[in-house]
Amino acid sequence: MSTHPDALLKVDSVHKFYGDHHVLRGVSLEVQEQTVSCLLGPSGSGKSTLLRCINHLETLDAGRITMGGETIAYEARDGLMHERPRRAVDRQRQDIGMVFQHFNLFPHFTVLENITLAPNLLKRHSKAKSRQLAESLLEKVGLADKRDAYPSSLSGGQKQRVAIARALAMEPRVMLFDEPTSALDPELVGEVLKVMKDLAAGGMTMIVVTHEMAFAREVADVVVVMDSGVILESGTPDGVFTDPEHERTRDFLRHVR
Amino acid sequence: MRTVSLAEREQTLSQAADRIAAKKHPGRILLAVAAACVVTWGALSMWFNPALDHETIYKYLTAESIRAGVMNTIVLAVISMVLGTVGGFIVAVMRLSSNPVLRAIGFSYVALVRSIPLLVLILFTGNLALFWSRVDIVNPFNGDIWHSWDMNDLVTPFIASILALSFNEAAYMGEIIRSGLRSVDQGQREAATALGLGPWHTMRKVILPQAMRVILPPTGSQFVTMIKMTSLVSVIAGGDLLTASQNIAATNLRTLELLVIASAWYLLVTGIATVGQTLLERRLERGQRKVSV
């Protein structure tokens, strides 16, 4: 992988253990601004854990992750990485949007309230402005008519589109997608992928953990293949899909196809 | 599926072949009659018992001290419930904390309070002056006493009652609130955190509103129980309904009549509370249908 000095997000030699499980074994990765990176790999390979480390839903055991030059959730002092105070980490998280496999919409709020909750509580804009922004985001994901509905009345695809709008409402610099279509009925996958494609076309920096090979091939700028806690290889979709370096990659691609 | 009116249902069924006959339950009628007989017999034999003086019941049923006792019982129950719920929330948050010291404190509190009978707890708080007869505020530098209270003035029987009932309630509410907080999916906390919300916003706006569905129903029945438990403070003359009725009984020796009076009032107050709880639960259930799935 070529090293650009201007990478927006850098993951540098990250290690993560769950007890005696070495889930991330020195993972390094660079994500350029306005690109889409797709993380592929068999389940248990550590791709979701890596994603969750980026916005500090998981702590690190070694290594560092930086965004725009600032280390996320930690600061170097006396040769060690010290966790930042919760308040500082929360501020950093505001710049990192996340979309979950199971949507995790707030069931006691309407669609519009789901989207405006964080911007209002964190006083991003005036209430009127964040409402306006929420409505334009709903327009963008094609759910303007559902603004007053509760999540329980939506289909899985609609829920996930609301979840994307909710994350976008904080105007993040990067969006993380953790298997966004894995919990959907097959006929609903397309509408979510379309929203994601539009988002990519609009220049959003995205990191996507997915099993949708067609999406990765079509939309990704970089495809990263992980296996048992390490990055096997990464490159353009064409390179990785048509001429994989590793036998393991070839194996994996054969199985998912 | 199609929704139909009762008339339509009758219409359809009246034209259908092989209608199913309504099932007969002869046993139920028999059982109901027998139960009614037993209850009526029991009630009559108590009410018309020569040992029971009806005049006394009528005379004291709405006596001023009894009414004051009812009021005190309600005030005692409400204050203790509020303090107990606040304390319970703190206990619950401690027990769910990632800090092992806080967890241990929360756990020990619940274990301790739940294993001491409430009656014993009430006797302790009622006799606090035996532990510490005075409460002094002392200047830590020269030992001057700035202010001093007699414990018996500071902790009146009423205050002692509130203390014991609240401490006791906090342990039970702690468990109820903890299970409520735990019932909220972990993904909700993660979603709020990922948006950059801090722990306070996450708790107040995301976790607690959802936990309420689990917390409120048992809290309602805790309150009904609390109304009845206030009667225990009569052992330290806490000024509640039972204290008031026993004070009267101590002078006129009409023990039975005054117990009947107290029971009647407890029945009324808990009855109202139970109706309130049922309404609340029904409302929650309606909200739940909107929210779930």
Coordinates of C-alpha atoms in Angstrom, one line a residue:
Chain A
M1 CA 0.0 0.0 0.0
S2 CA 1.3 3.4 -0.9
T3 CA 1.7 5.8 1.9
H4 CA 0.1 9.2 1.4
P5 CA 1.0 11.8 3.9
D6 CA -2.5 13.1 3.8
A7 CA -4.4 10.0 4.9
L8 CA -7.5 11.0 6.9
L9 CA -7.4 7.9 9.1
K10 CA -4.4 5.9 10.1
V11 CA -4.5 2.6 12.0
D12 CA -1.0 1.8 13.2
S13 CA 0.1 -1.6 14.5
V14 CA -3.1 -2.1 16.6
H15 CA -3.2 -5.1 18.9
K16 CA -6.4 -6.3 20.7
F17 CA -6.9 -9.3 23.0
Y18 CA -10.1 -10.8 24.4
G19 CA -8.6 -12.7 27.3
D20 CA -6.3 -15.2 25.5
H21 CA -7.7 -14.5 22.1
H22 CA -5.4 -12.3 20.0
V23 CA -8.1 -10.7 17.8
L24 CA -6.1 -8.0 16.1
R25 CA -2.4 -8.9 15.6
G26 CA -0.7 -5.6 14.6
V27 CA -3.1 -4.2 12.1
S28 CA -2.1 -1.2 10.1
L29 CA -4.3 0.6 7.6
E30 CA -4.6 4.0 5.9
V31 CA -7.8 5.5 4.7
Q32 CA -7.6 8.5 2.3
E33 CA -10.2 11.2 2.4
Q34 CA -13.2 10.7 0.2
T35 CA -12.5 7.0 -0.5
V36 CA -14.5 3.9 0.3
S37 CA -12.6 1.0 1.9
C38 CA -14.3 -2.3 2.2
L39 CA -13.1 -4.8 4.9
L40 CA -13.7 -8.3 3.8
G41 CA -12.9 -11.6 5.4
P42 CA -14.4 -14.7 7.1
S43 CA -16.3 -14.2 10.4
G44 CA -14.0 -14.0 13.3
S45 CA -11.2 -12.4 11.3
G46 CA -11.4 -9.2 13.4
K47 CA -12.9 -6.8 10.9
S48 CA -15.8 -5.7 13.1
T49 CA -13.4 -5.4 16.1
L50 CA -11.1 -3.2 14.1
L51 CA -14.1 -1.0 13.1
R52 CA -15.2 -0.8 16.7
C53 CA -11.7 0.2 17.8
I54 CA -11.8 3.2 15.5
N55 CA -14.5 5.0 17.5
H56 CA -13.3 3.4 20.8
L57 CA -16.3 1.2 21.4
E58 CA -13.4 -1.2 22.1
T59 CA -10.2 -0.3 23.9
L60 CA -6.9 -1.0 22.4
D61 CA -4.1 -3.1 23.9
A62 CA -1.3 -1.6 21.8
G63 CA -1.0 0.7 18.7
R64 CA -2.7 3.9 17.8
I65 CA -5.4 5.1 15.5
T66 CA -5.2 8.7 14.3
M67 CA -7.7 10.9 12.4
G68 CA -6.5 14.1 10.9
G69 CA -3.3 13.7 12.8
E70 CA -5.0 13.5 16.2
T71 CA -4.8 10.2 18.1
I72 CA -8.2 8.8 18.8
A73 CA -9.1 8.1 22.5
Y74 CA -5.5 8.0 23.6
E75 CA -2.6 10.4 24.0
A76 CA 1.1 9.6 24.2
R77 CA 2.8 10.4 27.5
D78 CA 5.9 9.0 29.1
G79 CA 6.3 6.4 26.4
L80 CA 2.8 5.0 27.0
M81 CA -0.6 5.6 25.4
H82 CA -3.0 7.0 28.1
E83 CA -6.7 6.9 27.6
R84 CA -8.2 10.4 27.2
P85 CA -11.0 11.5 29.5
R86 CA -14.5 10.3 28.4
R87 CA -15.5 13.9 27.5
A88 CA -12.6 14.3 25.1
V89 CA -13.3 10.8 23.5
D90 CA -17.0 11.7 23.1
R91 CA -16.0 14.9 21.3
Q92 CA -13.8 12.8 18.9
R93 CA -16.6 10.3 18.4
Q94 CA -18.8 13.1 17.1
D95 CA -16.7 13.2 13.9
I96 CA -17.0 9.5 13.4
G97 CA -20.4 8.2 12.3
M98 CA -21.3 4.5 12.8
V99 CA -24.0 2.3 11.3
F100 CA -24.7 -1.0 13.1
Q101 CA -25.7 -4.4 11.8
H102 CA -28.9 -4.3 14.0
F103 CA -29.7 -0.6 13.3
N104 CA -30.0 0.2 17.1
L105 CA -32.5 2.9 16.4
F106 CA -34.0 4.4 19.6
P107 CA -37.5 2.8 19.7
H108 CA -39.0 5.4 22.0
F109 CA -38.4 8.2 19.6
T110 CA -39.9 9.0 16.2
V111 CA -37.7 8.8 13.1
L112 CA -37.1 12.6 13.1
E113 CA -36.4 12.6 16.9
N114 CA -33.8 9.7 16.3
I115 CA -32.0 11.9 13.9
T116 CA -32.1 15.2 15.8
L117 CA -31.4 13.7 19.3
A118 CA -27.6 14.0 19.3
P119 CA -27.3 17.3 17.4
N120 CA -29.8 18.8 19.8
L121 CA -28.3 17.5 23.0
L122 CA -24.8 18.4 21.9
K123 CA -26.0 21.8 20.7
R124 CA -24.7 21.4 17.2
H125 CA -27.1 23.9 15.7
S126 CA -30.2 25.6 16.7
K127 CA -33.2 23.3 17.1
A128 CA -34.8 24.7 13.9
K129 CA -31.6 24.2 11.9
S130 CA -31.0 20.6 13.1
R131 CA -34.6 19.8 12.3
Q132 CA -34.1 21.2 8.8
L133 CA -30.9 19.2 8.4
A134 CA -32.7 16.0 9.6
E135 CA -35.5 16.6 7.0
S136 CA -33.1 17.0 4.2
L137 CA -31.2 13.9 5.3
L138 CA -34.5 12.0 5.3
E139 CA -35.2 13.3 1.8
K140 CA -31.7 12.0 0.8
V141 CA -32.4 8.4 2.1
G142 CA -35.9 8.5 0.6
L143 CA -37.9 8.5 3.8
A144 CA -39.3 12.0 4.0
D145 CA -42.8 10.6 4.5
K146 CA -41.7 8.6 7.6
R147 CA -40.5 11.4 9.8
D148 CA -43.2 11.0 12.4
A149 CA -43.2 7.2 12.3
Y150 CA -41.8 5.1 15.1
P151 CA -39.0 2.6 14.2
S152 CA -41.2 -0.4 15.0
S153 CA -43.4 0.5 12.0
L154 CA -40.5 0.4 9.6
S155 CA -39.0 -2.4 7.5
G156 CA -35.4 -3.4 8.2
G157 CA -34.2 -1.6 5.1
Q158 CA -36.0 1.6 6.1
K159 CA -34.6 1.3 9.7
Q160 CA -31.1 1.1 8.3
R161 CA -31.6 4.1 6.1
V162 CA -32.8 6.0 9.1
A163 CA -29.8 4.9 11.0
I164 CA -27.5 6.2 8.3
A165 CA -29.3 9.5 8.4
R166 CA -29.0 9.6 12.2
A167 CA -25.2 9.1 11.9
L168 CA -24.9 11.7 9.1
A169 CA -26.8 14.3 11.2
M170 CA -23.6 14.8 13.2
E171 CA -21.8 15.7 10.0
P172 CA -19.0 13.2 10.6
R173 CA -15.7 13.2 8.7
V174 CA -15.8 9.4 8.3
M175 CA -18.6 6.8 8.3
L176 CA -18.1 3.3 9.7
F177 CA -20.5 0.6 8.5
D178 CA -20.6 -2.7 10.5
E179 CA -22.2 -5.2 8.2
P180 CA -25.0 -2.9 7.4
T181 CA -27.0 -5.3 5.3
S182 CA -26.4 -8.6 7.1
A183 CA -29.6 -8.5 9.2
L184 CA -31.8 -7.6 6.2
D185 CA -34.2 -9.7 4.2
P186 CA -32.6 -10.2 0.8
E187 CA -35.1 -8.0 -1.1
L188 CA -34.3 -5.0 1.2
V189 CA -30.5 -5.1 0.8
G190 CA -30.6 -3.1 -2.5
E191 CA -32.2 0.1 -1.0
V192 CA -29.6 0.3 1.7
L193 CA -26.7 -0.3 -0.7
K194 CA -28.1 2.4 -3.0
V195 CA -28.1 5.0 -0.2
M196 CA -24.5 4.0 0.6
K197 CA -23.5 4.3 -3.1
D198 CA -25.0 7.8 -3.2
L199 CA -23.1 8.7 -0.1
A200 CA -19.8 7.5 -1.6
A201 CA -20.5 9.4 -4.8
G202 CA -21.0 12.5 -2.7
G203 CA -17.5 12.2 -1.4
M204 CA -18.0 10.7 2.1
T205 CA -15.1 8.8 3.5
M206 CA -16.4 5.3 4.3
I207 CA -15.1 2.2 5.9
V208 CA -17.5 -0.7 5.3
V209 CA -17.4 -4.2 6.8
T210 CA -19.4 -6.2 4.4
H211 CA -20.1 -9.6 2.8
E212 CA -21.6 -7.9 -0.3
M213 CA -18.9 -8.7 -2.8
A214 CA -20.7 -7.0 -5.7
F215 CA -20.9 -3.7 -3.7
A216 CA -17.2 -3.9 -2.8
R217 CA -16.3 -4.5 -6.4
E218 CA -18.4 -1.7 -7.7
V219 CA -18.0 1.0 -5.0
A220 CA -14.8 0.4 -3.1
D221 CA -11.6 2.3 -3.9
V222 CA -9.7 -0.1 -1.6
V223 CA -10.5 -3.6 -0.7
V224 CA -8.9 -4.9 2.5
V225 CA -9.0 -8.7 3.2
M226 CA -8.5 -9.8 6.8
D227 CA -8.0 -13.2 8.3
S228 CA -7.5 -14.2 11.9
G229 CA -6.5 -10.8 13.1
V230 CA -4.2 -9.7 10.3
I231 CA -4.6 -7.9 7.0
L232 CA -3.9 -10.5 4.3
E233 CA -3.8 -8.0 1.5
S234 CA -5.3 -4.8 0.3
G235 CA -5.6 -3.0 -3.0
T236 CA -8.0 -2.0 -5.7
P237 CA -11.1 -4.2 -6.1
D238 CA -9.9 -5.3 -9.6
G239 CA -6.5 -6.4 -8.2
V240 CA -7.8 -8.2 -5.2
F241 CA -10.8 -9.9 -6.9
T242 CA -9.2 -10.9 -10.2
D243 CA -5.6 -11.6 -9.1
P244 CA -5.4 -12.2 -5.3
E245 CA -1.9 -12.6 -3.9
H246 CA -2.7 -15.0 -1.2
E247 CA -4.0 -18.5 -1.3
R248 CA -6.2 -17.7 1.7
T249 CA -7.7 -14.8 -0.1
R250 CA -8.4 -17.0 -3.1
D251 CA -10.0 -19.5 -0.8
F252 CA -12.2 -16.9 0.9
L253 CA -13.3 -15.4 -2.4
R254 CA -14.2 -18.8 -3.7
H255 CA -16.4 -19.5 -0.7
V256 CA -18.3 -16.2 -0.7
R257 CA -19.1 -16.3 -4.3
Chain B
M1 CA -57.5 -11.5 8.1
R2 CA -60.4 -9.0 8.2
T3 CA -61.9 -7.0 11.1
V4 CA -65.6 -7.5 11.4
S5 CA -68.4 -6.1 13.7
L6 CA -70.2 -8.3 16.2
A7 CA -73.3 -8.1 14.0
E8 CA -71.4 -9.3 10.9
R9 CA -69.9 -12.2 13.0
E10 CA -73.4 -13.3 14.1
Q11 CA -74.6 -13.0 10.5
T12 CA -71.8 -15.1 9.1
L13 CA -72.1 -17.8 11.8
S14 CA -75.9 -18.0 11.6
Q15 CA -75.6 -19.0 7.9
A16 CA -72.7 -21.4 8.5
A17 CA -73.3 -25.2 8.6
D18 CA -72.4 -27.3 11.7
R19 CA -72.3 -24.4 14.2
I20 CA -70.3 -25.2 17.3
A21 CA -72.4 -25.1 20.5
A22 CA -71.3 -22.9 23.4
K23 CA -69.4 -24.9 26.0
K24 CA -71.2 -25.5 29.3
H25 CA -69.5 -25.0 32.7
P26 CA -71.9 -26.3 35.4
G27 CA -69.1 -26.6 37.9
R28 CA -68.3 -23.0 37.8
I29 CA -71.7 -21.9 39.0
L30 CA -71.6 -24.4 41.8
L31 CA -68.2 -23.2 42.9
A32 CA -69.2 -19.5 42.8
V33 CA -72.3 -20.2 45.0
A34 CA -70.3 -22.1 47.5
A35 CA -67.6 -19.4 47.7
A36 CA -70.2 -16.7 48.1
C37 CA -71.8 -18.6 51.0
V38 CA -68.6 -19.1 52.9
V39 CA -67.5 -15.4 52.5
T40 CA -71.0 -14.1 53.5
W41 CA -71.1 -16.4 56.5
G42 CA -67.6 -15.3 57.6
A43 CA -68.4 -11.6 57.1
L44 CA -71.7 -11.8 58.9
S45 CA -70.4 -13.7 61.9
M46 CA -67.6 -11.1 62.3
W47 CA -69.8 -8.1 61.8
F48 CA -72.6 -9.3 64.1
N49 CA -70.3 -10.8 66.7
P50 CA -71.3 -9.5 70.1
A51 CA -67.7 -8.7 70.9
L52 CA -67.8 -6.0 68.2
D53 CA -69.3 -2.7 69.3
H54 CA -70.7 -0.9 66.2
E55 CA -71.2 2.4 68.0
T56 CA -67.5 2.6 68.7
I57 CA -66.6 2.0 65.0
Y58 CA -69.0 4.7 63.8
K59 CA -67.8 7.1 66.4
Y60 CA -64.0 6.8 65.7
L61 CA -64.1 5.9 62.0
T62 CA -63.6 9.5 60.9
A63 CA -62.2 10.9 64.2
E64 CA -59.7 13.7 63.8
S65 CA -56.7 11.7 65.1
I66 CA -57.6 8.8 62.7
R67 CA -57.8 11.1 59.8
A68 CA -54.5 12.6 60.7
G69 CA -53.1 9.1 61.0
V70 CA -54.3 8.3 57.4
M71 CA -52.7 11.5 56.2
N72 CA -49.5 10.6 57.9
T73 CA -49.5 7.1 56.5
I74 CA -49.9 8.5 53.0
V75 CA -47.2 11.2 53.5
L76 CA -44.9 8.6 55.0
A77 CA -45.4 6.2 52.1
V78 CA -44.9 8.8 49.4
I79 CA -41.8 10.4 50.9
S80 CA -40.2 7.0 51.7
M81 CA -41.1 5.8 48.2
V82 CA -39.5 8.9 46.6
L83 CA -36.4 8.7 48.7
G84 CA -36.2 4.9 48.3
T85 CA -36.5 5.2 44.5
V86 CA -33.7 7.9 44.3
G87 CA -31.6 5.7 46.6
G88 CA -32.5 2.6 44.6
F89 CA -31.3 4.3 41.4
I90 CA -28.0 5.1 43.0
V91 CA -27.7 1.6 44.2
A92 CA -28.6 0.2 40.8
V93 CA -26.0 2.4 39.0
M94 CA -23.4 1.4 41.5
R95 CA -24.1 -2.3 41.0
L96 CA -23.9 -1.9 37.2
S97 CA -20.7 0.2 37.4
S98 CA -17.4 -0.9 35.9
N99 CA -15.8 0.2 39.2
P100 CA -15.3 -2.9 41.4
V101 CA -15.4 -0.9 44.6
L102 CA -18.7 0.8 43.8
R103 CA -20.1 -2.6 42.7
A104 CA -19.1 -4.1 46.0
I105 CA -20.6 -1.3 48.0
G106 CA -23.9 -1.6 46.1
F107 CA -24.0 -5.3 46.5
S108 CA -23.2 -5.2 50.2
Y109 CA -25.9 -2.6 50.9
V110 CA -28.6 -4.6 49.2
A111 CA -27.4 -7.8 50.9
L112 CA -27.3 -6.2 54.3
V113 CA -30.6 -4.3 54.2
R114 CA -32.4 -7.2 52.7
S115 CA -31.3 -9.6 55.5
I116 CA -32.4 -7.3 58.3
P117 CA -36.2 -7.4 59.0
L118 CA -37.8 -4.0 58.4
L119 CA -39.2 -4.1 62.0
V120 CA -35.7 -4.4 63.4
L121 CA -34.5 -1.5 61.1
I122 CA -37.3 0.7 62.4
L123 CA -36.4 -0.1 66.0
F124 CA -32.8 0.9 65.2
T125 CA -33.6 4.2 63.7
G126 CA -36.2 4.9 66.4
N127 CA -33.5 4.4 69.0
L128 CA -30.7 6.3 67.3
A129 CA -30.3 8.4 70.4
L130 CA -29.0 5.3 72.2
F131 CA -26.1 5.2 69.8
W132 CA -25.4 9.0 69.6
S133 CA -27.3 11.1 72.0
R134 CA -26.2 14.4 70.5
V135 CA -25.2 15.6 67.1
D136 CA -22.5 18.3 67.2
I137 CA -20.9 20.4 64.4
V138 CA -17.3 20.9 65.6
N139 CA -14.7 23.3 64.4
P140 CA -12.0 20.8 63.3
F141 CA -9.2 23.2 64.2
N142 CA -9.9 24.1 67.8
G143 CA -12.6 21.8 68.9
D144 CA -15.2 24.5 69.5
I145 CA -18.8 23.3 69.2
W146 CA -20.6 25.5 66.6
H147 CA -23.9 23.9 67.0
S148 CA -25.4 20.9 68.9
W149 CA -28.6 19.1 68.6
D150 CA -30.3 16.5 70.8
M151 CA -30.7 13.4 68.7
N152 CA -34.3 13.0 69.9
D153 CA -35.2 16.5 68.5
L154 CA -33.4 15.9 65.3
V155 CA -34.7 12.4 64.6
T156 CA -38.3 12.4 65.7
P157 CA -40.3 9.2 65.4
F158 CA -41.7 10.4 62.1
I159 CA -38.2 11.1 60.7
A160 CA -37.0 7.8 62.1
S161 CA -39.8 6.1 60.3
I162 CA -38.9 7.8 57.0
L163 CA -35.3 6.8 57.4
A164 CA -36.0 3.1 58.0
L165 CA -38.6 2.8 55.3
S166 CA -36.4 4.6 52.7
F167 CA -33.3 2.6 53.5
N168 CA -35.3 -0.5 53.2
E169 CA -37.0 0.6 50.0
A170 CA -33.8 1.6 48.4
A171 CA -32.5 -2.0 48.5
Y172 CA -35.6 -3.4 46.8
M173 CA -35.9 -0.5 44.3
G174 CA -32.2 -0.9 43.6
E175 CA -32.9 -4.5 42.3
I176 CA -35.9 -3.4 40.3
I177 CA -34.2 -0.5 38.7
R178 CA -31.1 -2.6 38.0
S179 CA -33.1 -5.3 36.2
G180 CA -34.8 -2.5 34.3
L181 CA -31.6 -0.9 33.2
R182 CA -30.2 -4.3 32.2
S183 CA -33.3 -5.1 30.1
V184 CA -32.3 -2.4 27.6
D185 CA -30.3 -3.8 24.7
Q186 CA -26.6 -3.1 24.8
G187 CA -26.8 -1.8 21.2
Q188 CA -28.8 1.2 22.5
R189 CA -25.9 2.3 24.7
E190 CA -23.4 1.7 21.9
A191 CA -25.5 3.7 19.4
A192 CA -25.7 6.7 21.8
T193 CA -22.0 6.5 22.6
A194 CA -21.1 6.3 18.9
L195 CA -23.0 9.5 18.3
G196 CA -20.8 11.2 20.8
L197 CA -23.3 11.4 23.7
G198 CA -21.9 11.3 27.2
P199 CA -22.9 8.9 29.9
W200 CA -25.5 11.3 31.4
H201 CA -27.3 12.0 28.1
T202 CA -27.1 8.3 27.3
M203 CA -28.7 7.3 30.6
R204 CA -31.4 10.0 30.7
K205 CA -32.5 10.1 27.1
V206 CA -31.8 6.6 25.8
I207 CA -31.5 4.0 28.6
L208 CA -33.9 5.2 31.3
P209 CA -36.9 5.9 29.2
Q210 CA -36.7 2.4 27.8
A211 CA -36.0 0.8 31.2
M212 CA -39.1 2.5 32.6
R213 CA -41.4 -0.1 30.9
V214 CA -39.7 -2.8 33.1
I215 CA -39.3 -0.6 36.2
L216 CA -42.8 0.9 36.6
P217 CA -45.1 -2.1 37.0
P218 CA -43.1 -3.6 40.0
T219 CA -42.6 -0.1 41.4
G220 CA -46.4 0.3 41.6
S221 CA -46.8 -2.9 43.6
Q222 CA -43.9 -1.8 45.8
F223 CA -45.8 1.4 46.6
V224 CA -48.9 -0.6 47.6
T225 CA -46.7 -2.8 49.8
M226 CA -45.1 0.4 51.2
I227 CA -48.5 1.7 52.3
K228 CA -49.1 -1.5 54.3
M229 CA -45.5 -1.6 55.7
T230 CA -45.9 1.9 57.2
S231 CA -48.0 0.2 59.9
L232 CA -44.8 -1.3 61.3
V233 CA -43.7 2.2 62.5
S234 CA -46.4 2.0 65.1
V235 CA -43.8 0.2 67.3
I236 CA -41.9 3.6 67.6
A237 CA -45.1 5.6 67.6
G238 CA -44.4 6.9 64.1
G239 CA -47.7 8.8 64.0
D240 CA -49.2 6.6 61.2
L241 CA -52.7 5.3 61.0
L242 CA -52.0 2.2 63.1
T243 CA -50.3 4.4 65.8
A244 CA -53.4 6.6 65.8
S245 CA -55.9 3.8 66.2
Q246 CA -53.8 2.0 68.8
N247 CA -53.6 5.2 70.8
I248 CA -57.3 5.3 71.0
A249 CA -57.6 1.6 71.8
A250 CA -55.2 2.2 74.6
T251 CA -57.6 4.5 76.3
N252 CA -61.0 2.9 75.6
L253 CA -59.7 -0.8 75.3
R254 CA -61.7 -1.3 72.1
T255 CA -58.9 -3.1 70.4
L256 CA -61.0 -5.0 67.9
E257 CA -63.1 -2.0 66.8
L258 CA -60.0 0.1 66.1
L259 CA -58.3 -2.6 64.2
V260 CA -61.5 -2.8 62.0
I261 CA -61.3 1.0 61.5
A262 CA -57.6 0.8 60.6
S263 CA -58.2 -2.1 58.2
A264 CA -61.1 -0.2 56.5
W265 CA -58.8 2.8 55.8
Y266 CA -55.9 0.6 54.6
L267 CA -58.3 -1.1 52.3
L268 CA -59.4 2.3 50.9
V269 CA -55.9 3.7 50.4
T270 CA -54.3 0.6 49.0
G271 CA -57.5 0.1 46.8
I272 CA -57.0 3.5 45.3
A273 CA -53.3 2.9 44.8
T274 CA -54.0 -0.5 43.1
V275 CA -56.5 1.1 40.7
G276 CA -53.8 3.7 39.9
Q277 CA -51.2 1.0 39.3
T278 CA -53.6 -1.0 37.0
L279 CA -54.3 2.1 34.9
L280 CA -50.6 2.9 34.7
E281 CA -49.8 -0.6 33.6
R282 CA -52.5 -0.6 31.0
R283 CA -51.2 2.7 29.6
L284 CA -47.6 1.3 29.5
E285 CA -48.8 -1.8 27.7
R286 CA -50.5 0.4 25.0
G287 CA -47.2 2.3 24.6
Q288 CA -45.3 -0.9 24.4
R289 CA -47.3 -2.2 21.5
K290 CA -46.4 1.0 19.6
V291 CA -42.7 0.7 20.5
S292 CA -41.9 -3.1 20.4
V293 CA -40.8 -5.2 17.4

